[in-house]
Every structure is written in C-alpha cells, then in structure tokens.
Short mmCIF file of C-alpha atoms in Angstrom, two decimals:
data_model
loop_
_atom_site.label_atom_id
_atom_site.label_comp_id
_atom_site.label_asym_id
_atom_site.label_seq_id
_atom_site.Cartn_x
_atom_site.Cartn_y
_atom_site.Cartn_z
CA UNK H 1 -21.10 -13.80 -16.26
CA UNK H 2 -17.79 -13.51 -14.40
CA UNK H 3 -14.63 -14.09 -16.39
CA UNK H 4 -12.83 -17.10 -14.88
CA UNK H 5 -9.48 -15.48 -15.70
CA UNK H 6 -10.41 -12.36 -13.74
CA UNK H 7 -9.69 -12.71 -10.00
CA UNK H 8 -12.21 -10.00 -9.05
CA UNK H 9 -15.98 -10.10 -8.75
CA UNK H 10 -18.35 -7.36 -9.91
CA UNK H 11 -18.28 -5.42 -6.65
CA UNK H 12 -14.49 -5.27 -6.57
CA UNK H 13 -14.45 -4.13 -10.19
CA UNK H 14 -16.96 -1.37 -9.45
CA UNK H 15 -14.89 -0.24 -6.46
CA UNK H 16 -11.71 -0.16 -8.57
CA UNK H 17 -13.48 1.86 -11.26
CA UNK H 18 -14.97 4.25 -8.70
CA UNK H 19 -11.51 4.81 -7.18
CA UNK H 20 -10.01 5.42 -10.63
CA UNK H 21 -7.20 2.87 -10.34
CA UNK H 22 -7.65 1.41 -13.82
CA UNK H 23 -8.09 -2.20 -14.85
CA UNK H 24 -6.38 -3.92 -11.92
CA UNK H 25 -7.30 -7.32 -13.32
CA UNK H 26 -4.86 -6.78 -16.21
CA UNK H 27 -1.95 -7.36 -13.86
CA UNK H 28 -3.30 -8.63 -10.54
CA UNK H 29 -3.54 -12.24 -11.70
CA UNK H 30 0.21 -12.28 -11.22
CA UNK H 31 -0.34 -11.72 -7.49
CA UNK H 32 -3.64 -13.44 -6.73
CA UNK H 33 -2.90 -17.11 -7.17
CA UNK H 34 -4.91 -20.33 -6.69
CA UNK H 35 -2.18 -21.72 -4.42
CA UNK H 36 0.28 -20.46 -1.81
CA UNK H 37 3.89 -19.72 -2.79
CA UNK H 38 6.50 -21.45 -0.66
CA UNK H 39 7.34 -18.31 1.31
CA UNK H 40 3.66 -17.90 2.30
CA UNK H 41 3.43 -21.52 3.40
CA UNK H 42 6.51 -21.11 5.58
CA UNK H 43 5.11 -17.86 6.97
CA UNK H 44 1.72 -19.30 7.95
CA UNK H 45 3.20 -22.35 9.65
CA UNK H 46 5.27 -20.33 12.14
CA UNK H 47 2.45 -18.03 13.30
CA UNK H 48 0.98 -18.20 16.84
CA UNK H 49 -2.51 -17.17 15.67
CA UNK H 50 -4.67 -16.76 12.56
CA UNK H 51 -7.41 -14.26 11.76
CA UNK H 52 -10.53 -15.86 10.25
CA UNK H 53 -13.58 -14.28 8.62
CA UNK H 54 -16.83 -16.06 7.83
CA UNK H 55 -20.57 -16.14 8.45
CA UNK H 56 -22.88 -17.88 10.92
CA UNK H 57 -26.06 -19.80 10.08
CA UNK H 58 -28.06 -16.56 10.04
CA UNK H 59 -25.74 -14.95 7.49
CA UNK H 60 -24.12 -12.58 9.98
CA UNK H 61 -20.45 -11.96 9.25
CA UNK H 62 -17.87 -12.37 12.00
CA UNK H 63 -14.11 -12.14 12.44
CA UNK H 64 -12.18 -14.10 15.04
CA UNK H 65 -8.67 -15.03 16.11
CA UNK H 66 -7.70 -18.67 16.52
CA UNK H 67 -4.50 -19.39 18.46
CA UNK H 68 -2.66 -22.61 19.20
CA UNK H 69 0.57 -24.19 20.40
CA UNK H 70 3.78 -23.80 18.42
CA UNK H 71 3.37 -25.49 15.05
CA UNK H 72 -0.43 -25.65 15.22
CA UNK H 73 -0.59 -24.57 11.54
CA UNK H 74 0.75 -26.93 8.89
CA UNK H 75 0.91 -26.91 5.10
CA UNK H 76 1.17 -30.35 3.52
CA UNK H 77 0.94 -28.83 0.04
CA UNK H 78 0.51 -25.47 -1.71
CA UNK H 79 -3.29 -25.75 -1.72
CA UNK H 80 -3.82 -26.74 1.91
CA UNK H 81 -3.36 -25.43 5.43
CA UNK H 82 -4.02 -27.70 8.41
CA UNK H 83 -4.94 -26.36 11.85
CA UNK H 84 -4.64 -28.24 15.14
CA UNK H 85 -6.78 -25.98 17.32
CA UNK H 86 -10.42 -25.90 18.36
CA UNK H 87 -12.49 -22.71 18.49
CA UNK H 88 -14.16 -21.93 21.78
CA UNK H 89 -17.87 -22.68 21.98
CA UNK H 90 -18.32 -18.97 22.77
CA UNK H 91 -16.73 -17.93 19.49
CA UNK H 92 -19.46 -16.58 17.16
CA UNK H 93 -17.86 -18.51 14.29
CA UNK H 94 -17.48 -21.80 16.19
CA UNK H 95 -20.53 -23.56 14.75
CA UNK H 96 -19.72 -22.50 11.19
CA UNK H 97 -16.12 -23.66 11.47
CA UNK H 98 -17.15 -27.02 12.90
CA UNK H 99 -19.56 -27.82 10.09
CA UNK H 100 -17.34 -26.43 7.31
CA UNK H 101 -17.70 -23.11 5.51
CA UNK H 102 -16.17 -20.57 3.19
CA UNK H 103 -13.45 -18.69 5.04
CA UNK H 104 -11.16 -15.72 4.65
CA UNK H 105 -7.80 -15.93 6.41
CA UNK H 106 -5.20 -13.35 7.34
CA UNK H 107 -1.79 -14.33 8.64
CA UNK H 108 -0.07 -11.39 10.32
CA UNK H 109 3.14 -11.09 12.30
CA UNK H 110 2.88 -7.88 14.29
CA UNK H 111 6.50 -7.85 15.43
CA UNK H 112 7.83 -7.78 11.85
CA UNK H 113 4.78 -6.21 10.15
CA UNK H 114 4.46 -9.05 7.63
CA UNK H 115 1.06 -10.27 6.46
CA UNK H 116 -0.46 -12.54 3.81
CA UNK H 117 -4.05 -13.38 2.96
CA UNK H 118 -6.00 -16.22 1.45
CA UNK H 119 -9.55 -17.44 0.97
CA UNK H 120 -10.89 -20.96 0.74
CA UNK H 121 -13.03 -23.61 2.37
CA UNK H 122 -12.75 -24.60 6.03
CA UNK H 123 -13.43 -28.27 6.84
CA UNK H 124 -12.85 -30.94 9.46
CA UNK H 125 -9.58 -32.83 9.05
CA UNK H 126 -8.50 -35.58 11.45
CA UNK H 127 -8.37 -34.15 14.97
CA UNK H 128 -8.38 -30.59 13.66
CA UNK H 129 -9.29 -28.65 10.56
CA UNK H 130 -8.02 -27.90 7.06
CA UNK H 131 -8.42 -25.01 4.65
CA UNK H 132 -8.58 -25.73 0.93
CA UNK H 133 -7.09 -22.60 -0.66
CA UNK H 134 -9.01 -20.77 -3.37
CA UNK H 135 -7.05 -17.52 -3.65
CA UNK H 136 -3.75 -16.44 -2.07
CA UNK H 137 -1.89 -13.14 -2.10
CA UNK H 138 0.44 -10.95 -0.06
CA UNK H 139 0.03 -7.53 1.52
CA UNK H 140 2.24 -4.52 2.19
CA UNK H 141 3.33 -3.77 5.79
CA UNK H 142 1.84 -0.27 6.09
CA UNK H 143 -0.25 0.76 9.11
CA UNK H 144 0.76 -2.26 11.21
CA UNK H 145 1.71 -1.44 14.79
CA UNK H 146 4.63 -3.54 16.00
CA UNK H 147 3.96 -5.76 18.97
CA UNK H 148 5.76 -8.70 20.52
CA UNK H 149 3.80 -11.62 21.95
CA UNK H 150 4.04 -14.16 24.72
CA UNK H 151 1.90 -17.07 25.88
CA UNK H 152 0.25 -17.27 29.27
CA UNK H 153 -1.60 -20.16 30.91
CA UNK H 154 -5.23 -19.85 29.89
CA UNK H 155 -7.29 -19.53 33.03
CA UNK H 156 -11.04 -20.04 33.26
CA UNK H 157 -12.75 -17.98 30.59
CA UNK H 158 -15.64 -15.76 31.77
CA UNK H 159 -18.93 -16.07 29.88
CA UNK H 160 -19.23 -14.05 26.69
CA UNK H 161 -21.46 -10.98 26.88
CA UNK H 162 -23.89 -10.40 24.01
CA UNK H 163 -25.82 -7.23 23.24
CA UNK H 164 -27.25 -5.14 20.43
CA UNK H 165 -25.33 -1.98 21.32
CA UNK H 166 -21.91 -0.96 22.59
CA UNK H 167 -21.47 -0.17 26.26
CA UNK H 168 -19.49 2.84 27.43
CA UNK H 169 -16.58 0.56 28.35
CA UNK H 170 -16.60 -1.02 24.90
CA UNK H 171 -16.77 2.40 23.24
CA UNK H 172 -13.71 3.46 25.23
CA UNK H 173 -11.82 0.35 24.06
CA UNK H 174 -12.63 1.10 20.43
CA UNK H 175 -11.59 4.74 20.76
CA UNK H 176 -8.25 3.66 22.24
CA UNK H 177 -7.62 0.99 19.59
CA UNK H 178 -4.90 1.30 16.95
CA UNK H 179 -5.73 -2.03 15.28
CA UNK H 180 -8.80 -3.93 14.12
CA UNK H 181 -9.51 -6.90 11.88
CA UNK H 182 -12.32 -6.77 9.35
CA UNK H 183 -14.24 -9.44 7.46
CA UNK H 184 -16.44 -9.13 4.39
CA UNK H 185 -17.67 -11.57 1.76
CA UNK H 186 -20.01 -12.34 -1.07
CA UNK H 187 -21.09 -15.21 -3.27
CA UNK H 188 -22.08 -14.75 -6.89
CA UNK H 189 -24.47 -17.19 -8.49
CA UNK H 190 -21.66 -18.52 -10.67
CA UNK H 191 -18.89 -20.60 -9.16
CA UNK H 192 -15.90 -18.27 -9.14
CA UNK H 193 -12.57 -17.98 -7.31
CA UNK H 194 -13.60 -14.59 -5.88
CA UNK H 195 -16.53 -16.12 -4.01
CA UNK H 196 -16.19 -16.35 -0.26
CA UNK H 197 -14.65 -14.17 2.43
CA UNK H 198 -11.83 -11.76 2.95
CA UNK H 199 -10.09 -11.12 6.28
CA UNK H 200 -8.06 -7.94 6.45
CA UNK H 201 -6.22 -5.65 8.84
CA UNK H 202 -6.84 -1.99 9.55
CA UNK H 203 -4.53 0.18 11.62
CA UNK H 204 -3.94 3.81 12.48
CA UNK H 205 -3.27 6.18 15.32
CA UNK H 206 -5.33 5.47 18.47
CA UNK H 207 -8.80 6.84 17.80
CA UNK H 208 -8.62 6.27 14.03
CA UNK H 209 -11.97 4.45 14.32
CA UNK H 210 -14.67 7.04 15.02
CA UNK H 211 -17.51 5.96 17.30
CA UNK H 212 -20.56 7.89 16.11
CA UNK H 213 -22.84 6.33 18.72
CA UNK H 214 -23.52 2.96 20.36
CA UNK H 215 -24.50 1.34 17.04
CA UNK H 216 -22.43 3.22 14.45
CA UNK H 217 -18.71 3.34 13.58
CA UNK H 218 -16.72 5.09 10.85
CA UNK H 219 -13.51 3.38 9.70
CA UNK H 220 -11.02 5.19 7.44
CA UNK H 221 -9.78 3.40 4.34
CA UNK H 222 -6.19 4.27 3.44
CA UNK H 223 -4.12 3.72 0.30
CA UNK H 224 -3.49 0.02 -0.23
CA UNK H 225 -2.97 -2.60 -2.91
CA UNK H 226 -5.84 -1.35 -5.15
CA UNK H 227 -7.56 -4.75 -5.04
CA UNK H 228 -10.46 -3.29 -2.99
CA UNK H 229 -11.55 -6.63 -1.55
CA UNK H 230 -12.87 -5.11 1.69
CA UNK H 231 -14.54 -2.26 -0.21
CA UNK H 232 -15.87 -4.28 -3.13
CA UNK H 233 -17.47 -7.03 -1.06
CA UNK H 234 -19.97 -4.69 0.69
CA UNK H 235 -21.09 -3.43 -2.73
CA UNK H 236 -22.39 -6.97 -3.31
CA UNK H 237 -23.25 -7.93 0.28
CA UNK H 238 -23.29 -5.22 3.00
CA UNK H 239 -22.73 -7.69 5.86
CA UNK H 240 -19.51 -7.03 7.77
CA UNK H 241 -17.69 -8.39 10.80
CA UNK H 242 -15.11 -6.66 13.00
CA UNK H 243 -12.97 -7.73 15.92
CA UNK H 244 -10.97 -5.55 18.31
CA UNK H 245 -8.22 -7.29 20.30
CA UNK H 246 -7.37 -6.36 23.87
CA UNK H 247 -3.66 -7.02 23.47
CA UNK H 248 -2.96 -6.84 27.20
CA UNK H 249 -5.67 -9.29 28.35
CA UNK H 250 -6.35 -11.47 25.30
CA UNK H 251 -9.96 -10.33 25.12
CA UNK H 252 -11.88 -10.15 21.84
CA UNK H 253 -14.67 -7.70 21.04
CA UNK H 254 -16.63 -9.05 18.07
CA UNK H 255 -19.07 -6.87 16.11
CA UNK H 256 -21.42 -7.92 13.32
CA UNK H 257 -23.40 -5.52 11.21
CA UNK H 258 -23.78 -3.81 7.86
CA UNK H 259 -21.39 -1.61 5.91
CA UNK H 260 -21.80 1.28 3.48
CA UNK H 261 -18.96 3.04 1.67
CA UNK H 262 -18.64 6.83 1.87
CA UNK H 263 -16.58 7.63 -1.21
CA UNK H 264 -16.19 11.33 -0.50
CA UNK H 265 -16.01 11.85 3.27
CA UNK H 266 -16.36 15.55 3.99
CA UNK H 267 -16.28 15.33 7.78
CA UNK H 268 -13.13 13.21 8.13
CA UNK H 269 -10.39 14.73 10.25
CA UNK H 270 -7.95 12.12 8.97
CA UNK H 271 -6.03 13.59 5.99
CA UNK H 272 -4.89 10.11 4.94
CA UNK H 273 -8.40 8.66 4.61
CA UNK H 274 -9.43 8.16 1.00
CA UNK H 275 -12.81 6.67 1.86
CA UNK H 276 -14.78 5.80 4.98
CA UNK H 277 -16.54 2.54 5.85
CA UNK H 278 -19.75 3.32 7.72
CA UNK H 279 -20.71 0.40 9.96
CA UNK H 280 -24.13 -0.14 11.53
CA UNK H 281 -23.78 -2.60 14.40
CA UNK H 282 -26.39 -5.34 14.84
CA UNK H 283 -24.77 -7.68 17.38
CA UNK H 284 -21.93 -7.32 19.89
CA UNK H 285 -20.13 -10.32 21.45
CA UNK H 286 -17.56 -9.47 24.11
CA UNK H 287 -15.25 -12.37 25.07
CA UNK H 288 -12.86 -11.59 27.95
CA UNK H 289 -9.67 -13.65 28.20
CA UNK H 290 -10.43 -15.40 24.91
CA UNK H 291 -6.80 -16.01 23.89
CA UNK H 292 -3.70 -17.45 25.53
CA UNK H 293 -1.59 -14.76 23.85
CA UNK H 294 -0.60 -11.37 25.23
CA UNK H 295 1.06 -8.61 23.26
CA UNK H 296 3.12 -5.59 24.25
CA UNK H 297 4.16 -2.55 22.25
CA UNK H 298 7.77 -2.77 21.23
CA UNK H 299 8.51 0.81 22.28
CA UNK H 300 11.93 -0.21 23.56
CA UNK H 301 12.80 -1.21 20.01
CA UNK H 302 12.71 2.42 18.89
CA UNK H 303 16.09 4.04 18.45
CA UNK H 304 17.02 7.65 17.72
CA UNK H 305 18.98 8.08 14.48
CA UNK H 306 20.62 11.25 13.22
CA UNK H 307 21.00 12.29 9.58
CA UNK H 308 24.70 12.61 8.73
CA UNK H 309 24.41 13.22 4.97
CA UNK H 310 21.66 14.17 2.54
CA UNK H 311 22.42 13.51 -1.14
CA UNK H 312 20.27 14.13 -4.23
CA UNK H 313 20.75 10.98 -6.34
CA UNK H 314 18.47 11.71 -9.30
CA UNK H 315 15.35 13.61 -10.21
CA UNK H 316 12.97 13.06 -7.29
CA UNK H 317 15.24 10.63 -5.36
CA UNK H 318 17.27 11.71 -2.34
CA UNK H 319 19.41 9.59 0.00
CA UNK H 320 19.57 10.05 3.76
CA UNK H 321 22.54 8.58 5.63
CA UNK H 322 21.70 7.69 9.23
CA UNK H 323 23.83 6.98 12.28
CA UNK H 324 22.89 6.19 15.86
CA UNK H 325 22.32 9.39 17.82
CA UNK H 326 24.15 7.89 20.81
CA UNK H 327 27.20 7.02 18.71
CA UNK H 328 26.88 3.29 19.31
CA UNK H 329 27.02 0.76 16.43
CA UNK H 330 23.87 0.27 14.41
CA UNK H 331 21.98 -3.03 14.39
CA UNK H 332 23.15 -5.17 11.45
CA UNK H 333 20.90 -5.88 8.48
CA UNK H 334 20.75 -8.21 5.52
CA UNK H 335 20.77 -6.82 2.00
CA UNK H 336 17.16 -6.40 0.86
CA UNK H 337 15.69 -5.61 4.28
CA UNK H 338 13.84 -2.41 5.14
CA UNK H 339 14.01 0.09 7.97
CA UNK H 340 10.74 0.94 9.79
CA UNK H 341 10.72 4.64 10.71
CA UNK H 342 8.31 6.72 12.81
CA UNK H 343 7.98 10.48 12.44
CA UNK H 344 6.09 13.31 14.03
CA UNK H 345 4.66 15.32 11.13
CA UNK H 346 2.66 18.49 11.80
CA UNK H 347 -1.01 18.04 10.97
CA UNK H 348 -0.91 14.24 11.18
CA UNK H 349 -2.72 12.34 13.95
CA UNK H 350 -0.09 10.50 15.96
CA UNK H 351 3.19 9.13 14.71
CA UNK H 352 3.38 8.42 10.99
CA UNK H 353 5.05 5.11 10.14
CA UNK H 354 6.67 3.93 6.95
CA UNK H 355 9.18 1.28 5.91
CA UNK H 356 11.91 2.06 3.39
CA UNK H 357 14.35 -0.41 1.87
CA UNK H 358 17.95 0.08 2.90
CA UNK H 359 19.94 0.93 -0.21
CA UNK H 360 23.48 0.88 1.18
CA UNK H 361 26.01 -1.82 1.90
CA UNK H 362 25.31 -4.07 4.91
CA UNK H 363 28.98 -3.54 5.77
CA UNK H 364 28.69 0.25 6.06
CA UNK H 365 28.68 2.00 9.43
CA UNK H 366 25.56 4.00 8.47
CA UNK H 367 22.12 3.15 7.13
CA UNK H 368 21.12 4.66 3.80
CA UNK H 369 17.52 5.34 2.80
CA UNK H 370 16.95 6.48 -0.78
CA UNK H 371 13.47 7.96 -0.94
CA UNK H 372 11.45 8.98 -3.96
CA UNK H 373 9.21 12.01 -3.59
CA UNK H 374 5.64 10.93 -4.30
CA UNK H 375 3.19 13.44 -5.71
CA UNK H 376 0.89 13.28 -2.69
CA UNK H 377 3.36 11.61 -0.36
CA UNK H 378 3.09 12.92 3.18
CA UNK H 379 6.20 11.17 4.50
CA UNK H 380 8.33 11.31 1.35
CA UNK H 381 7.57 15.04 1.02
CA UNK H 382 8.47 15.58 4.67
CA UNK H 383 11.79 13.81 4.19
CA UNK H 384 12.67 15.82 1.09
CA UNK H 385 11.58 19.20 2.44
CA UNK H 386 12.21 19.09 6.19
CA UNK H 387 14.68 16.34 7.10
CA UNK H 388 18.17 17.83 6.99
CA UNK H 389 21.65 16.94 8.19
CA UNK H 390 21.40 16.87 11.97
CA UNK H 391 17.70 15.95 12.02
CA UNK H 392 16.68 13.05 14.24
CA UNK H 393 14.19 10.32 13.41
CA UNK H 394 13.01 7.26 15.32
CA UNK H 395 13.50 3.84 13.76
CA UNK H 396 13.15 0.20 14.65
CA UNK H 397 15.46 -2.69 13.91
CA UNK H 398 15.75 -3.52 10.19
CA UNK H 399 13.45 -6.34 9.17
CA UNK H 400 11.91 -8.07 6.18
CA UNK H 401 12.42 -11.32 4.30
CA UNK H 402 13.15 -10.01 0.79
CA UNK H 403 16.73 -11.29 0.69
CA UNK H 404 18.90 -13.45 -1.52
CA UNK H 405 17.64 -17.02 -0.94
CA UNK H 406 21.05 -18.66 -1.34
CA UNK H 407 24.74 -17.95 -0.79
CA UNK H 408 26.29 -19.05 -4.08
CA UNK H 409 23.54 -19.47 -6.71
CA UNK H 410 23.28 -17.12 -9.72
CA UNK H 411 21.21 -14.02 -8.98
CA UNK H 412 19.22 -11.81 -11.32
CA UNK H 413 18.42 -8.51 -9.57
CA UNK H 414 15.74 -6.73 -11.61
CA UNK H 415 14.24 -3.38 -10.69
CA UNK H 416 12.25 -0.50 -12.10
CA UNK H 417 12.36 3.09 -10.87
CA UNK H 418 13.01 3.45 -7.15
CA UNK H 419 12.72 -0.33 -6.85
CA UNK H 420 16.48 -0.32 -7.26
CA UNK H 421 17.01 0.38 -3.54
CA UNK H 422 17.09 -3.22 -2.19
CA UNK H 423 18.85 -4.39 -5.36
CA UNK H 424 21.63 -1.86 -4.86
CA UNK H 425 22.15 -3.18 -1.34
CA UNK H 426 22.30 -6.73 -2.70
CA UNK H 427 24.78 -5.67 -5.38
CA UNK H 428 26.97 -4.08 -2.70
CA UNK H 429 26.79 -7.30 -0.69
CA UNK H 430 27.66 -9.42 -3.73
CA UNK H 431 30.68 -7.23 -4.52
CA UNK H 432 31.95 -7.73 -0.96
CA UNK H 433 31.59 -11.52 -1.11
CA UNK H 434 34.46 -13.83 -1.93
CA UNK H 435 32.07 -16.11 -3.82
CA UNK H 436 32.29 -15.74 -7.60
CA UNK H 437 28.67 -16.50 -8.36
CA UNK H 438 27.19 -14.68 -11.38
CA UNK H 439 25.06 -11.66 -10.48
CA UNK H 440 23.15 -9.59 -13.03
CA UNK H 441 21.93 -6.12 -12.06
CA UNK H 442 19.06 -5.19 -14.40
CA UNK H 443 17.42 -1.80 -14.05
CA UNK H 444 14.75 0.06 -16.00
CA UNK H 445 14.17 3.81 -15.72
CA UNK H 446 12.79 6.59 -17.89
CA UNK H 447 16.07 8.39 -18.70
CA UNK H 448 19.38 9.57 -17.30
CA UNK H 449 17.83 12.36 -15.26
CA UNK H 450 15.95 9.75 -13.21
CA UNK H 451 18.74 7.17 -13.20
CA UNK H 452 19.99 7.06 -9.61
CA UNK H 453 23.33 5.56 -8.51
CA UNK H 454 24.72 5.16 -12.02
CA UNK H 455 28.31 5.83 -10.92
CA UNK H 456 28.04 3.57 -7.87
CA UNK H 457 26.70 0.65 -9.91
CA UNK H 458 29.39 1.14 -12.57
CA UNK H 459 32.10 1.06 -9.91
CA UNK H 460 30.70 -2.06 -8.25
CA UNK H 461 30.37 -3.96 -11.52
CA UNK H 462 33.87 -2.98 -12.57
CA UNK H 463 35.27 -4.18 -9.24
CA UNK H 464 34.30 -7.85 -9.72
CA UNK H 465 34.28 -10.00 -12.89
CA UNK H 466 31.22 -11.97 -11.75
CA UNK H 467 28.99 -8.85 -11.70
CA UNK H 468 27.14 -7.65 -14.82
CA UNK H 469 24.74 -4.77 -15.39
CA UNK H 470 22.04 -4.13 -17.97
CA UNK H 471 20.32 -0.72 -18.02
CA UNK H 472 17.25 0.20 -20.09
CA UNK H 473 15.78 3.66 -20.66
CA UNK H 474 12.12 3.73 -21.68
CA UNK H 475 12.19 7.38 -22.83
CA UNK H 476 15.82 8.42 -23.35
CA UNK H 477 16.62 12.09 -23.88
CA UNK H 478 17.89 13.28 -27.25
CA UNK H 479 21.39 13.61 -25.83
CA UNK H 480 21.50 9.99 -24.63
CA UNK H 481 22.76 7.16 -26.84
CA UNK H 482 22.10 3.43 -26.54
CA UNK H 483 25.30 1.49 -26.04
CA UNK H 484 26.98 4.48 -24.41
CA UNK H 485 24.68 6.00 -21.79
CA UNK H 486 22.51 2.90 -21.40
CA UNK H 487 22.27 -0.58 -22.85
CA UNK H 488 18.87 -0.75 -24.57
CA UNK H 489 15.71 1.25 -25.21
CA UNK H 490 12.35 0.14 -23.84
CA UNK H 491 11.07 -1.43 -20.66
CA UNK H 492 12.58 -4.38 -18.87
CA UNK H 493 10.47 -7.45 -19.67
CA UNK H 494 10.58 -11.13 -18.83
CA UNK H 495 12.33 -11.70 -22.15
CA UNK H 496 15.02 -9.23 -21.09
CA UNK H 497 15.77 -11.45 -18.10
CA UNK H 498 15.51 -14.70 -20.06
CA UNK H 499 18.01 -13.38 -22.62
CA UNK H 500 20.63 -13.20 -19.85
CA UNK H 501 20.81 -17.02 -19.98
CA UNK H 502 21.34 -17.13 -16.23
CA UNK H 503 20.77 -20.89 -16.18
CA UNK H 504 18.27 -23.21 -14.49
CA UNK H 505 19.66 -22.56 -11.01
CA UNK H 506 19.24 -18.78 -11.15
CA UNK H 507 17.12 -17.00 -8.57
CA UNK H 508 15.20 -13.93 -9.79
CA UNK H 509 14.58 -11.05 -7.39
CA UNK H 510 12.17 -8.38 -8.63
CA UNK H 511 11.30 -4.99 -7.14
CA UNK H 512 9.14 -2.31 -8.71
CA UNK H 513 5.52 -1.38 -9.40
CA UNK H 514 3.03 -4.19 -8.89
CA UNK H 515 1.88 -4.26 -12.51
CA UNK H 516 5.46 -4.57 -13.78
CA UNK H 517 6.30 -7.36 -11.34
CA UNK H 518 3.16 -9.28 -12.25
CA UNK H 519 4.08 -9.13 -15.93
CA UNK H 520 7.63 -10.34 -15.30
CA UNK H 521 6.53 -13.06 -12.94
CA UNK H 522 3.95 -14.42 -15.38
CA UNK H 523 6.40 -14.25 -18.28
CA UNK H 524 9.15 -16.05 -16.40
CA UNK H 525 6.83 -18.81 -15.21
CA UNK H 526 5.42 -19.24 -18.73
CA UNK H 527 8.98 -19.71 -19.97
CA UNK H 528 9.56 -22.47 -17.42
CA UNK H 529 11.24 -20.67 -14.53
CA UNK H 530 10.02 -22.42 -11.34
CA UNK H 531 7.77 -20.25 -9.19
CA UNK H 532 10.00 -20.82 -6.15
CA UNK H 533 12.90 -19.25 -8.06
CA UNK H 534 11.02 -15.93 -8.35
CA UNK H 535 11.00 -13.53 -5.39
CA UNK H 536 9.51 -10.06 -5.40
CA UNK H 537 8.72 -6.96 -3.43
CA UNK H 538 6.33 -4.29 -4.60
CA UNK H 539 6.15 -0.60 -3.87
CA UNK H 540 3.39 1.91 -4.33
CA UNK H 541 2.66 5.61 -3.80
CA UNK H 542 1.64 5.35 -0.16
CA UNK H 543 3.70 8.44 0.61
#
C-alpha cells in the first residue's frame, strides 16, 4: 500500500533509491503540496501558453501546448485553474481533454526561466475547462533557454501529418532542438495523490537529444530536484509523450512511444548526463502552424561583463565583482534576484548556463556573485579556477521573483550555507532604506571557516538600529565560543525563527538546501504562520 503522507509512488521511490539521493519523501512534502501557493497562482494566470501531458483513449501518452488570449488562465482558488481556450481537433490530446482526464501541467516562462508544475484532473467548465489540482510544486530554472514571444494572427492550419516513423526533415528538427517537453504518468490501484501525469521540460545545447534512427531517441537526464517524476513514472508505466516546438513557426512535433531508463550510459558524449531516457517511437503527429505564438532567442539580451575583483570570502566561497565591459552603467536589479550567465567551458557542448543570486547591494555600481565550489561542479569549478580579474563573461539582465514582498513589513531573512547570497543583498537594501522596519538576518553555517561575509553583516547591522542578526554554528571549532564568535550552537530551525517574536505581520524569506527549507516551512505553518507569509528559494549542487 502507498503511504498517503508520502507524495511519491513506488516507481519514483525506486528511482530515488537507484540514484542514491536518500529518502526524499522525508522532506519533499514541504514542497509538493495539494494546492497552489499564491505566487504559483499569479504565475500561471499571466502565461501565454500551458504545457499539458495526458493519455488518449488507447493509452498512448502525449504532450501538447495550449495557448490563448491574454488572461486565458484563471485561478478562482488555490485548488483550481480555469482555462478559456479550446484545443484544436488535430491535437492528439483533444478528445481526452474534452471528455475530462488526469493531466500533468507545466507552466514555463522562457524569457525569465521560471517554471512551476502541477497535476490534477482536467474537466469541462462553463465555456472552457478547469483543472482540479492534486499536487503542485516549483522547479529550478536550469537548462531553460531564454526566448521572448509575440502573437501573430493564426492563419489557416495545414492538416496534421501522422506516421509511425520520423522523416528526415523531422529528424533534422530534433537534432537542432535545444528544448523539448516530456510527459509521463502512472496510476496505482490505490487512490493516491501521485497518480496521474507529469509534464516536464528538458533543455540542453542544440543536438542534446540523440536520434539513433527513425524510431529511437536518447534523451539525457541532468541533475534536478531529486523528485524523479519523469524517471520514476516509466518504471511503473513505460508510455511516454514528447513534443518539440518550432519556435519560429509555431509548429508542434508530437511523439508517443515507450521509455526505458539507462542508468549507466557508457556511450554518452554529454559529460553532464547522469542517466539517459531511451525512447522507442510508436506514433508521430506533425502539426504545422499549430500555435499563434512565435518565439525568438534573446541573443541581444546578452551583455559582456568584466571581472574587476575576485575575493575569497570563506572556505569554498569566492566573490566575483562584475562591471560592464563597455563601461556603461549596469542594468538595475532588485535585492534577491539572480544573474543568468553563459560561459564557454572547454569540453562542454555549447554554452553552459547557470543563474547565481546577486549578493551585493542593489545600489552598487558593480554586480557581485558569491559562488560556492561544488564537488563536481563544472561551472563553479571553472569560476574558481579559471575566472580571474580581467576575464569576461556573458550575462543577461538580472531576473527572478524572490524579493521582499513588501516595503515596510517586518522581514526575517533566514539562510543556510551559501543560501546567504540573496539575503545579504536584501540586508544591504534594508540598511540603505529610510524605513525603520524590523529586519532579522538569521544564518546557519558549520563554523567560522565557512562563515562568509561576517564583517560585512556586522557592519550593516551596527549601522541601523532596526537590523538584527542571529548566527548559528552547527559544528563550531574548539577555538570558537558561543556568545562571542556566534550566537548559538546547532542548526537554524523553525523554532529559531519563531523565538524572534517577529509578530503576525512578518514575512519570512528562506534560502538554503531543499530539505532545510521544507523543514522550516512545515514548522512555521504548523505554528500558525500563514503560508503566504513564507517565501523561499532553494539551491542544489548543479555545478
């Protein structure tokens, strides 16, 4: 029997065990919720399209994109999305959507690299449709290629082309693709929240999907959130759906088939691939001009930055100060936002992209990235070992929505490890404000050797009476004394934050490892802190 408190089904659990990521269910319940948080609801309702995964009457799995006019997605409550759009009769999921079905949904904003996922039940609702949410959770922005979109008048749509194999033209499109959307699903005999479908995104350098032949593909699986939804589902049900988008023409290339997981790929030329998804294609549906949306690569948004300073902040953490290579002012940013960077790294296929939180003051004339060296981190290692003063990197405009949600309410800024980076930027911003709202900076780290920015935080807190700090060391060194070098021994917990007595209007911003955030979030909510007062951003060893 499945445990109702466990958000994962047997296949996902087997995949997590096979990958050696531990008991993810111990902490993931703090992220996989039975309803959408307010920020997800707001995100979905401003999107121009949704990605849907489901199955047809024959049990074949499909993925599709459904677009609509501005505001076509609504959210009357935290358990419901409404959709005012009708799928084309040529869509392989059209019949299933019309009659009602289990569905997986991905909301993705390519221009800002934000994405959130949910699963639930699709049904008719008034003149459109509704989705009753079963599970909802967020995703990290890695491997998303930035694109801006525009609408065009939808002209007459050519007939869809169906076949059992890929044509040479279709193979060329797949080999040129840097993005695909994938759908998997399963249904256990017991009624369980994990039943249904998952829609997810996959991205990489053009050619990251290997075409073996006209009926076989190999898709790399990179480091992610460790939930293993897209890997665990095929262990229970091998059916899989894929869709490749022609971003210039609005065409959709749908594939339906069967998946097998190669856990130890020996022939992969992609050093970032941890596993491969082997896909055997059964049906191909090619739909030219299927969407009224067109996308373009935001290559003009790239800007050359030069490293002006490189500073070791603590054991394993180094800061890089960046200015515009052309000497012009940098684009402004809000405290808490991140900087998307793109680097050419020898041995890597194509540009390698990462997003790092900006750790400096929004009022500074440089950007500051404070990067932790990860054990197997390709990009973090490259920064530490090869990026020096005078080096140039390409970056996009700062983005992200992890920011203080109010201008004068009390703030609790809680971080663990390198999660301090956005919090430090927020503390800098708070010190520069003329508003005397209470702000608590709470940070947990192993010991003084790994405690970055101690002097900077001390100076900021001393500069304003409304700023307070609380520092905890989980494993202090023998030479370090509580009350002198740090405030308390142990890890930062929900009770640590509750003991601040920040008041009912306080907003809690959390940044650190996913397991730690989940524990704090659950503890705060259990103590009565409203869910919409808790905001978080996770990090992981993606490199």
